Short mmCIF file of C-alpha atoms and ligand atoms in Angstrom, two decimals:
data_model
loop_
_atom_site.label_atom_id
_atom_site.label_comp_id
_atom_site.label_asym_id
_atom_site.label_seq_id
_atom_site.Cartn_x
_atom_site.Cartn_y
_atom_site.Cartn_z
CA MET A 1 97.61 92.40 88.50
CA GLU A 2 99.05 93.48 84.77
CA TYR A 3 100.63 96.69 86.02
CA THR A 4 100.72 98.76 82.70
CA ALA A 5 102.40 102.40 81.12
CA LYS A 6 99.56 104.18 82.57
CA ASP A 7 100.38 102.39 85.92
CA VAL A 8 104.16 102.95 85.79
CA ALA A 9 102.84 106.84 85.36
CA ALA A 10 100.72 107.50 87.71
CA LEU A 11 102.87 105.32 90.93
CA TYR A 12 106.34 106.95 89.40
CA PRO A 13 107.32 110.20 90.29
CA ARG A 14 107.41 112.59 86.57
CA ALA A 15 111.36 112.66 88.20
CA LEU A 16 111.88 109.51 86.57
CA THR A 17 111.70 110.55 83.01
CA ARG A 18 110.86 107.58 81.15
CA TYR A 19 112.63 106.04 78.67
CA SER A 20 110.25 103.84 77.08
CA GLY A 21 106.35 102.55 78.48
CA LEU A 22 107.40 99.15 79.08
CA VAL A 23 106.69 96.61 82.43
CA VAL A 24 109.56 94.13 82.30
CA ASP A 25 108.75 91.29 84.15
CA HIS A 26 111.91 88.98 83.46
CA GLY A 27 115.26 88.80 80.99
CA LEU A 28 118.41 86.62 79.88
CA GLY A 29 121.28 88.03 78.20
CA CYS A 30 120.71 90.65 76.27
CA ARG A 31 116.84 89.72 75.81
CA VAL A 32 114.54 91.25 78.29
CA TRP A 33 110.47 90.37 78.22
CA ASP A 34 107.08 92.02 79.47
CA VAL A 35 104.53 90.10 81.10
CA ARG A 36 102.36 89.32 77.86
CA GLY A 37 105.67 87.17 76.34
CA ARG A 38 106.39 90.29 73.99
CA SER A 39 110.48 90.07 73.76
CA TRP A 40 112.55 93.29 73.18
CA LEU A 41 116.94 93.36 72.57
CA ASP A 42 117.74 95.79 75.03
CA PHE A 43 120.38 97.40 73.76
CA THR A 44 119.99 100.08 77.18
CA SER A 45 121.91 97.59 79.51
CA GLY A 46 119.22 99.17 82.43
CA ILE A 47 121.85 102.60 81.24
CA ALA A 48 125.04 100.22 80.94
CA VAL A 49 124.13 98.64 83.81
CA THR A 50 123.77 94.72 83.38
CA ASN A 51 127.64 94.01 81.00
CA THR A 52 127.54 89.80 81.68
CA GLY A 53 123.66 90.39 80.13
CA HIS A 54 120.10 90.04 82.32
CA CYS A 55 120.68 87.46 84.61
CA HIS A 56 123.47 85.25 84.08
CA PRO A 57 123.37 81.95 85.86
CA GLN A 58 126.57 82.53 87.40
CA ILE A 59 125.47 85.53 89.01
CA VAL A 60 122.05 84.17 90.35
CA ALA A 61 123.71 81.58 91.91
CA ALA A 62 126.43 83.67 93.24
CA ILE A 63 123.33 86.29 94.67
CA ARG A 64 121.36 82.48 96.35
CA GLN A 65 123.31 81.73 97.68
CA GLN A 66 125.41 84.61 99.39
CA ALA A 67 121.56 84.94 100.11
CA GLU A 68 121.84 81.77 103.00
CA LYS A 69 124.83 83.16 104.27
CA ILE A 70 125.01 86.71 105.95
CA ILE A 71 122.51 89.31 104.25
CA HIS A 72 124.14 92.27 106.27
CA ALA A 73 127.37 92.54 107.11
CA GLN A 74 127.52 95.69 108.05
CA ALA A 75 131.42 96.74 107.24
CA ASN A 76 132.30 99.35 110.39
CA ILE A 77 131.00 96.07 113.45
CA PHE A 78 131.98 93.35 110.00
CA GLY A 79 134.94 91.39 108.16
CA ASN A 80 132.76 88.73 105.30
CA PRO A 81 134.71 87.10 103.14
CA ALA A 82 132.46 88.09 100.18
CA VAL A 83 133.77 91.51 100.77
CA LEU A 84 137.76 90.81 101.28
CA GLU A 85 137.78 88.79 98.12
CA LEU A 86 136.33 91.89 96.23
CA SER A 87 138.33 93.86 97.91
CA GLU A 88 141.46 91.31 96.53
CA ARG A 89 139.89 90.67 93.90
CA LEU A 90 139.63 94.47 92.32
CA ILE A 91 142.97 95.62 93.40
CA ALA A 92 144.90 92.36 91.64
CA VAL A 93 143.27 94.27 88.02
CA LEU A 94 143.21 97.83 89.15
CA PRO A 95 146.11 99.85 87.91
CA PRO A 96 148.65 100.95 89.76
CA PRO A 97 149.38 102.07 91.94
CA LEU A 98 145.85 102.06 92.63
CA ASP A 99 145.68 99.26 96.25
CA GLN A 100 142.63 99.45 97.54
CA VAL A 101 139.39 100.23 97.53
CA MET A 102 136.31 101.90 99.46
CA PHE A 103 132.36 100.16 98.61
CA SER A 104 129.74 102.46 98.69
CA ASN A 105 125.88 102.40 96.87
CA SER A 106 126.19 104.39 93.98
CA GLY A 107 128.01 105.60 91.42
CA ALA A 108 127.29 109.19 92.99
CA GLU A 109 127.85 107.99 95.99
CA ALA A 110 131.55 107.43 94.96
CA VAL A 111 131.54 109.77 93.52
CA GLU A 112 130.97 112.66 96.72
CA GLY A 113 133.99 110.09 98.46
CA ALA A 114 136.38 110.96 95.48
CA ILE A 115 135.73 114.62 96.18
CA LYS A 116 136.41 114.51 99.74
CA LEU A 117 138.47 111.93 99.40
CA ALA A 118 140.84 114.42 97.05
CA ARG A 119 140.33 116.78 99.90
CA SER A 120 141.57 115.83 102.47
CA PHE A 121 144.44 113.86 101.43
CA THR A 122 145.29 117.74 99.67
CA GLY A 123 144.38 119.65 101.90
CA ARG A 124 143.23 121.95 99.45
CA PRO A 125 139.32 122.79 98.26
CA ALA A 126 139.07 123.42 95.13
CA VAL A 127 137.85 121.09 92.32
CA ILE A 128 137.94 121.20 88.47
CA ALA A 129 135.37 118.91 86.28
CA PHE A 130 134.55 119.55 82.28
CA ARG A 131 131.74 120.82 80.83
CA GLY A 132 129.44 117.64 79.40
CA GLY A 133 129.95 115.57 82.59
CA PHE A 134 127.82 113.58 85.01
CA HIS A 135 129.00 112.41 87.47
CA GLY A 136 125.29 111.91 89.64
CA ARG A 137 122.46 114.15 91.27
CA THR A 138 123.60 114.61 94.98
CA ALA A 139 125.04 118.56 95.86
CA GLY A 140 128.39 117.49 95.22
CA THR A 141 127.82 115.67 91.86
CA MET A 142 125.49 118.20 90.97
CA ALA A 143 128.10 120.45 91.13
CA ILE A 144 130.61 119.28 89.24
CA THR A 145 128.11 118.48 86.40
CA SER A 146 126.66 120.40 83.11
CA SER A 147 126.03 117.51 81.02
CA ARG A 148 122.63 119.08 81.14
CA VAL A 149 120.94 121.98 82.68
CA ARG A 150 118.35 120.05 84.28
CA VAL A 151 120.01 117.53 86.25
CA ARG A 152 121.53 120.32 88.29
CA GLY A 153 119.29 123.32 87.58
CA GLY A 154 116.27 124.20 89.87
CA PHE A 155 119.37 123.39 92.99
CA GLU A 156 121.43 126.41 93.20
CA PRO A 157 123.44 127.16 95.77
CA LEU A 158 125.32 124.06 94.94
CA PRO A 159 128.76 123.10 97.07
CA ALA A 160 131.56 125.84 96.11
CA GLY A 161 134.43 125.78 94.84
CA VAL A 162 134.18 124.04 91.58
CA TYR A 163 135.58 124.85 88.54
CA MET A 164 134.36 123.77 84.84
CA ALA A 165 137.05 123.74 82.07
CA PRO A 166 136.59 122.28 78.56
CA TYR A 167 135.33 118.39 77.54
CA PRO A 168 137.58 117.71 73.90
CA TYR A 169 134.28 117.69 72.36
CA ALA A 170 135.00 118.27 68.51
CA PHE A 171 132.33 117.13 67.16
CA ARG A 172 131.06 119.93 68.95
CA SER A 173 133.66 122.93 68.36
CA ALA A 174 135.19 124.10 65.34
CA TRP A 175 137.72 121.34 65.20
CA ARG A 176 135.48 118.37 64.56
CA SER A 177 138.34 116.98 62.58
CA ASP A 178 141.47 117.65 64.02
CA PRO A 179 140.42 115.92 67.81
CA GLU A 180 144.19 116.51 69.15
CA SER A 181 144.81 119.98 68.61
CA TYR A 182 141.16 120.89 70.11
CA SER A 183 142.93 118.83 73.35
CA GLU A 184 145.69 121.30 73.29
CA TRP A 185 142.99 124.10 73.33
CA CYS A 186 140.82 122.66 76.24
CA LEU A 187 144.51 122.50 78.32
CA ASP A 188 145.26 125.49 77.68
CA GLN A 189 142.43 126.70 78.51
CA LEU A 190 143.00 124.65 82.01
CA ARG A 191 145.94 126.42 82.36
CA GLU A 192 144.80 129.84 81.14
CA LEU A 193 141.54 129.53 84.49
CA PHE A 194 144.75 128.56 86.89
CA GLU A 195 146.18 131.61 85.45
CA THR A 196 142.49 133.55 85.99
CA VAL A 197 140.06 132.00 88.51
CA VAL A 198 141.70 129.95 90.88
CA ARG A 199 144.99 128.82 92.32
CA ALA A 200 146.78 125.56 90.97
CA ARG A 201 147.80 125.47 94.74
CA ASP A 202 143.96 125.54 95.40
CA VAL A 203 142.79 122.64 94.12
CA ALA A 204 142.52 119.09 95.09
CA ALA A 205 141.23 117.51 91.90
CA THR A 206 139.95 117.58 88.99
CA VAL A 207 137.55 114.72 87.88
CA VAL A 208 136.84 113.62 84.88
CA GLU A 209 134.95 110.93 82.65
CA PRO A 210 137.81 109.40 80.02
CA VAL A 211 134.70 108.67 77.06
CA LEU A 212 132.13 111.53 78.42
CA GLY A 213 129.23 109.27 79.54
CA GLU A 214 125.20 110.68 80.10
CA GLY A 215 127.13 114.51 78.08
CA GLY A 216 127.01 111.55 73.73
CA TYR A 217 128.86 108.94 74.63
CA VAL A 218 132.27 111.13 73.80
CA PRO A 219 135.76 109.44 73.92
CA ALA A 220 138.64 111.52 74.70
CA PRO A 221 141.39 111.90 72.86
CA LYS A 222 144.28 109.70 73.49
CA ARG A 223 146.38 113.96 74.10
CA PHE A 224 144.13 114.96 76.68
CA LEU A 225 144.16 112.38 78.81
CA ALA A 226 148.17 112.49 79.10
CA GLY A 227 148.46 116.06 78.77
CA LEU A 228 145.41 115.99 82.34
CA ARG A 229 147.65 113.71 83.67
CA ALA A 230 150.83 115.47 83.23
CA ILE A 231 148.69 118.96 84.13
CA THR A 232 148.07 117.30 87.69
CA GLU A 233 151.00 115.84 88.32
CA GLU A 234 152.91 119.48 88.45
CA HIS A 235 150.28 120.53 90.20
CA GLY A 236 149.80 118.42 93.05
CA ILE A 237 146.50 118.56 91.77
CA LEU A 238 145.00 114.58 92.11
CA LEU A 239 143.53 113.56 88.92
CA VAL A 240 139.64 111.79 89.64
CA LEU A 241 138.85 108.83 86.91
CA ASP A 242 134.71 108.46 86.63
CA GLU A 243 134.38 105.23 85.27
CA VAL A 244 131.26 105.27 86.85
CA GLN A 245 129.63 103.96 83.34
CA SER A 246 132.88 103.24 81.47
CA GLY A 247 134.51 101.01 83.16
CA PHE A 248 133.70 97.07 83.97
CA GLY A 249 134.21 95.86 80.40
CA ARG A 250 132.13 98.48 78.61
CA THR A 251 134.99 99.87 76.47
CA GLY A 252 136.66 96.15 75.97
CA SER A 253 138.67 97.30 78.48
CA LEU A 254 138.43 96.47 82.49
CA PHE A 255 138.59 100.19 82.59
CA ALA A 256 138.58 102.24 79.41
CA CYS A 257 142.52 104.24 81.52
CA GLU A 258 143.99 101.17 80.67
CA GLN A 259 143.95 101.71 77.01
CA TYR A 260 144.91 105.70 77.45
CA GLY A 261 148.05 104.26 79.81
CA VAL A 262 146.37 106.64 82.16
CA LYS A 263 146.90 106.24 85.73
CA PRO A 264 144.91 108.39 87.91
CA ASP A 265 145.12 108.89 91.37
CA ILE A 266 141.34 107.90 91.77
CA LEU A 267 139.23 105.90 90.38
CA THR A 268 135.14 105.77 90.53
CA MET A 269 133.05 102.77 89.31
CA ALA A 270 130.11 101.48 89.63
CA LYS A 271 126.62 100.58 86.98
CA GLY A 272 128.55 97.35 85.93
CA ILE A 273 130.53 95.71 88.72
CA ALA A 274 127.68 93.90 90.04
CA SER A 275 125.82 93.12 87.04
CA GLY A 276 123.01 94.95 88.73
CA LEU A 277 122.71 94.92 92.18
CA PRO A 278 123.83 98.13 93.70
CA LEU A 279 127.46 98.61 94.93
CA SER A 280 129.56 101.53 94.01
CA ALA A 281 133.86 101.15 95.38
CA ILE A 282 136.83 104.62 95.40
CA ALA A 283 139.14 102.65 94.85
CA SER A 284 142.58 105.18 95.50
CA ARG A 285 146.74 104.01 97.22
CA ARG A 286 146.51 103.43 100.83
CA ASP A 287 148.47 106.12 101.40
CA ILE A 288 145.62 108.46 99.88
CA PHE A 289 143.00 106.83 102.30
CA ASP A 290 145.45 106.49 104.93
CA ALA A 291 144.04 111.23 104.57
CA TRP A 292 141.16 109.87 106.38
CA GLU A 293 140.57 109.26 110.21
CA PRO A 294 138.06 106.57 111.04
CA GLY A 295 134.30 107.60 110.40
CA GLN A 296 135.15 110.49 108.54
CA HIS A 297 133.84 108.64 105.85
CA GLY A 298 131.21 105.34 105.39
CA GLY A 299 127.89 104.71 105.24
CA THR A 300 125.54 102.24 107.13
CA PHE A 301 125.12 100.14 103.07
CA GLY A 302 128.64 99.82 102.02
CA GLY A 303 130.28 96.79 101.25
CA ASN A 304 126.56 94.72 101.28
CA PRO A 305 128.10 90.83 101.00
CA ILE A 306 125.03 90.05 98.18
CA ALA A 307 126.66 92.48 95.67
CA ALA A 308 129.55 91.73 96.82
CA ALA A 309 129.28 87.83 95.47
CA ALA A 310 127.14 89.52 92.58
CA ALA A 311 131.15 91.08 91.59
CA ILE A 312 133.29 89.27 91.86
CA ALA A 313 131.14 86.43 89.63
CA THR A 314 131.06 89.59 87.44
CA LEU A 315 134.53 89.33 87.16
CA ASP A 316 134.69 85.53 86.91
CA VAL A 317 131.85 85.35 83.15
CA ILE A 318 134.05 88.78 82.06
CA GLN A 319 137.44 86.54 82.24
CA SER A 320 135.96 82.95 81.56
CA GLU A 321 133.43 83.98 78.57
CA HIS A 322 136.45 86.29 76.98
CA LEU A 323 133.43 89.44 77.87
CA LEU A 324 136.09 92.50 76.88
CA GLU A 325 137.88 90.73 73.09
CA ASN A 326 134.06 90.12 72.89
CA ALA A 327 133.07 94.31 73.51
CA ARG A 328 136.06 95.67 71.44
CA THR A 329 134.87 92.50 68.52
CA ARG A 330 131.44 93.59 68.60
CA GLY A 331 131.98 97.27 69.18
CA THR A 332 133.78 97.03 65.78
CA GLN A 333 131.01 95.31 63.81
CA LEU A 334 128.57 97.77 65.47
CA LEU A 335 130.98 100.68 63.99
CA GLN A 336 131.19 98.91 60.82
CA GLY A 337 127.54 98.18 60.02
CA LEU A 338 126.61 102.53 61.67
CA ARG A 339 129.24 103.74 59.07
CA GLU A 340 126.85 101.50 56.10
CA LEU A 341 123.71 102.98 57.07
CA ALA A 342 125.65 106.56 58.07
CA GLY A 343 125.44 106.02 53.86
CA GLN A 344 121.70 106.09 53.52
CA HIS A 345 120.80 108.21 56.64
CA PRO A 346 121.71 111.35 56.35
CA ARG A 347 120.61 112.71 59.34
CA ILE A 348 124.21 110.96 61.57
CA ALA A 349 126.55 113.86 61.91
CA ASP A 350 129.51 111.27 63.93
CA ILE A 351 129.72 107.93 64.56
CA ARG A 352 132.06 106.94 67.34
CA GLY A 353 133.15 105.35 70.16
CA LEU A 354 134.72 101.81 72.12
CA GLY A 355 134.37 98.83 72.80
CA LEU A 356 130.85 98.37 73.60
CA MET A 357 130.26 102.16 74.47
CA ILE A 358 128.78 104.05 70.54
CA GLY A 359 127.50 106.79 69.84
CA VAL A 360 125.87 107.46 67.30
CA GLU A 361 125.16 111.58 66.77
CA PHE A 362 122.19 113.12 64.78
CA GLY A 363 122.20 116.83 63.38
CA ASP A 364 119.96 118.16 61.27
CA GLU A 365 120.41 120.33 57.56
CA LEU A 366 122.04 122.93 59.37
CA GLY A 367 124.29 120.12 61.39
CA SER A 368 122.16 121.47 64.26
CA PRO A 369 122.04 118.86 67.20
CA ALA A 370 119.16 116.73 65.75
CA GLY A 371 117.24 115.33 69.47
CA GLU A 372 113.46 115.38 68.36
CA PHE A 373 114.74 113.16 65.29
CA VAL A 374 116.92 110.78 68.14
CA SER A 375 113.47 109.96 70.30
CA GLU A 376 111.26 109.20 67.60
CA VAL A 377 113.71 106.95 66.16
CA ILE A 378 113.96 105.47 69.49
CA ALA A 379 109.75 105.22 70.03
CA LYS A 380 109.94 103.26 66.24
CA ALA A 381 112.84 101.19 67.37
CA GLU A 382 111.20 100.43 70.35
CA ALA A 383 107.71 99.20 68.60
CA ARG A 384 110.54 96.97 66.44
CA GLY A 385 111.77 95.67 69.08
CA LEU A 386 115.14 97.04 70.46
CA LEU A 387 115.60 99.67 73.42
CA LEU A 388 117.68 102.44 72.78
CA LEU A 389 118.76 105.26 74.97
CA SER A 390 120.46 109.13 74.04
CA ALA A 391 122.48 111.12 75.54
CA GLY A 392 124.15 114.67 74.77
CA THR A 393 122.77 117.90 75.74
CA TYR A 394 120.21 117.92 73.59
CA GLY A 395 119.32 114.67 73.03
CA GLN A 396 121.18 114.17 69.88
CA VAL A 397 122.92 111.38 70.93
CA ILE A 398 121.73 107.67 70.54
CA ARG A 399 124.07 105.15 72.80
CA LEU A 400 123.83 101.52 71.93
CA ALA A 401 125.66 100.44 74.69
CA PRO A 402 123.95 96.40 74.75
CA PRO A 403 125.22 93.43 77.64
CA LEU A 404 129.29 92.84 77.04
CA VAL A 405 126.89 88.91 75.67
CA LEU A 406 126.41 90.61 72.53
CA SER A 407 126.40 87.88 70.37
CA GLU A 408 127.44 88.28 65.95
CA ALA A 409 123.69 87.44 65.12
CA GLU A 410 121.81 89.34 67.91
CA ALA A 411 124.44 93.09 66.88
CA ALA A 412 123.65 92.43 63.29
CA ASP A 413 119.56 92.35 64.53
CA ALA A 414 120.13 95.66 66.20
CA LEU A 415 121.15 97.54 63.17
CA ALA A 416 118.20 96.25 60.91
CA ILE A 417 116.09 97.12 63.34
CA LEU A 418 117.72 100.73 63.88
CA ASP A 419 117.87 101.55 60.13
CA ALA A 420 114.30 100.67 59.48
CA ALA A 421 113.45 102.62 62.73
CA MET A 422 115.12 105.37 60.86
CA SER A 423 114.09 105.17 57.82
CA ASP A 424 110.35 105.30 59.62
CA VAL A 425 111.30 108.66 60.95
CA GLU A 426 112.55 109.93 57.30
CA SER A 427 109.58 108.50 55.83
CA GLN A 428 107.14 111.21 58.45
CA GLY A 429 109.09 114.01 56.53
CA HIS A 430 111.60 114.07 59.16
C1 LIG B 1 130.27 108.26 84.76
C2 LIG B 1 129.15 108.37 85.41
N1 LIG B 1 129.13 108.78 87.35
C3 LIG B 1 128.21 108.66 87.48
C4 LIG B 1 127.05 108.70 88.12
C5 LIG B 1 126.32 108.53 88.59
O1 LIG B 1 125.76 107.23 89.37
P1 LIG B 1 124.85 106.77 90.41
O2 LIG B 1 122.93 106.98 89.12
O3 LIG B 1 124.35 105.46 89.83
O4 LIG B 1 124.04 107.36 91.47
C6 LIG B 1 126.69 108.38 86.59
C7 LIG B 1 125.80 107.99 86.16
O5 LIG B 1 124.68 107.90 84.93
C8 LIG B 1 127.75 108.58 85.64
O6 LIG B 1 127.39 108.13 83.96
#
């Protein structure tokens, strides 16, 4: 049976916003194929997941081998060599003093767990989150999400005790040309929150993305994260870095926080961790994890052995194929290419990124967010063989998040297609 976009529309619930009409059959490296054999260059990586490329042979082999041994080794009942080895491997590469990990299945589940853990450890109720952040679609993570109102609108009341502070998204502020000063202003707003709305001593955690993901692919200025670390330390508040999207090599280091020199108390990861199998993790210090009594957190499926084997192979491939270095090199190539394109495409308003987590923001002649232009460019790019995703509150950002195995030629192809797609839309009078 050959399925089409129509079948997808009929069978998948409407809630799954459609980025493309594509029914994908298979993938390899940076490309995916439909059932008819047409291929696309995939600059979405399935929302920043397939960092080692689609179906990397080493990952496929690891999955096969583990599937023949044991498929489900429930963590409350059994230890398992793959899960134990993955724990050791992660602890070895995590920023110290993080020395324990707990596995779950999705990014949202890991962030929910991080909030619970911070509350248990500190005995405090409140959580600070940052405007524009996205952390998931469970009740707890919706409550700390503010990237787009459609994520949480209609689901009130959400868990209480959450307070929002501004994120230093300088481009969408009056401090466009001075992100570092804007960072200071944002930190002052946080300090003021403690004086006006919630006592610092009631705050368990601040949860923040080092690079805003769904909110628009905005790297935090260095001063902001360093300042946030200092404020949280001053008040005994735990710093939770949500690296669900920025982790696993996407920004050119295994975790983005390494580039900032900021050490979190809790780090959440998912997406790229197992090259596409569902797996997430909370990393923290043993003394923090010890705040949980046996049975206070867990789940049936957390720490699946096949996902763990895929994650071990993912770490191996990142290392043996020098994918962190490649992410940085290809990221520089893309940023340079985009800056050249900006000269010919006046709707490009800002270009930013770390490694292969690159955002291109579009604005109209008055500087307002150009979400419609972005949707049309994405459709034209798909027609020309390149898959892209948007980001940002108004869908005004095109995100470039290709697999980290991206070659120089593939990066050049993508730039050429993006150039042509933008020209297509401009020629229609936009
Ligand atoms: C930073 C961040 N945190 C959490 C999540 C939620 O992850 P999941 O969709 O796996 O629940 C996402 C997903 O996009 C994310 O980007």
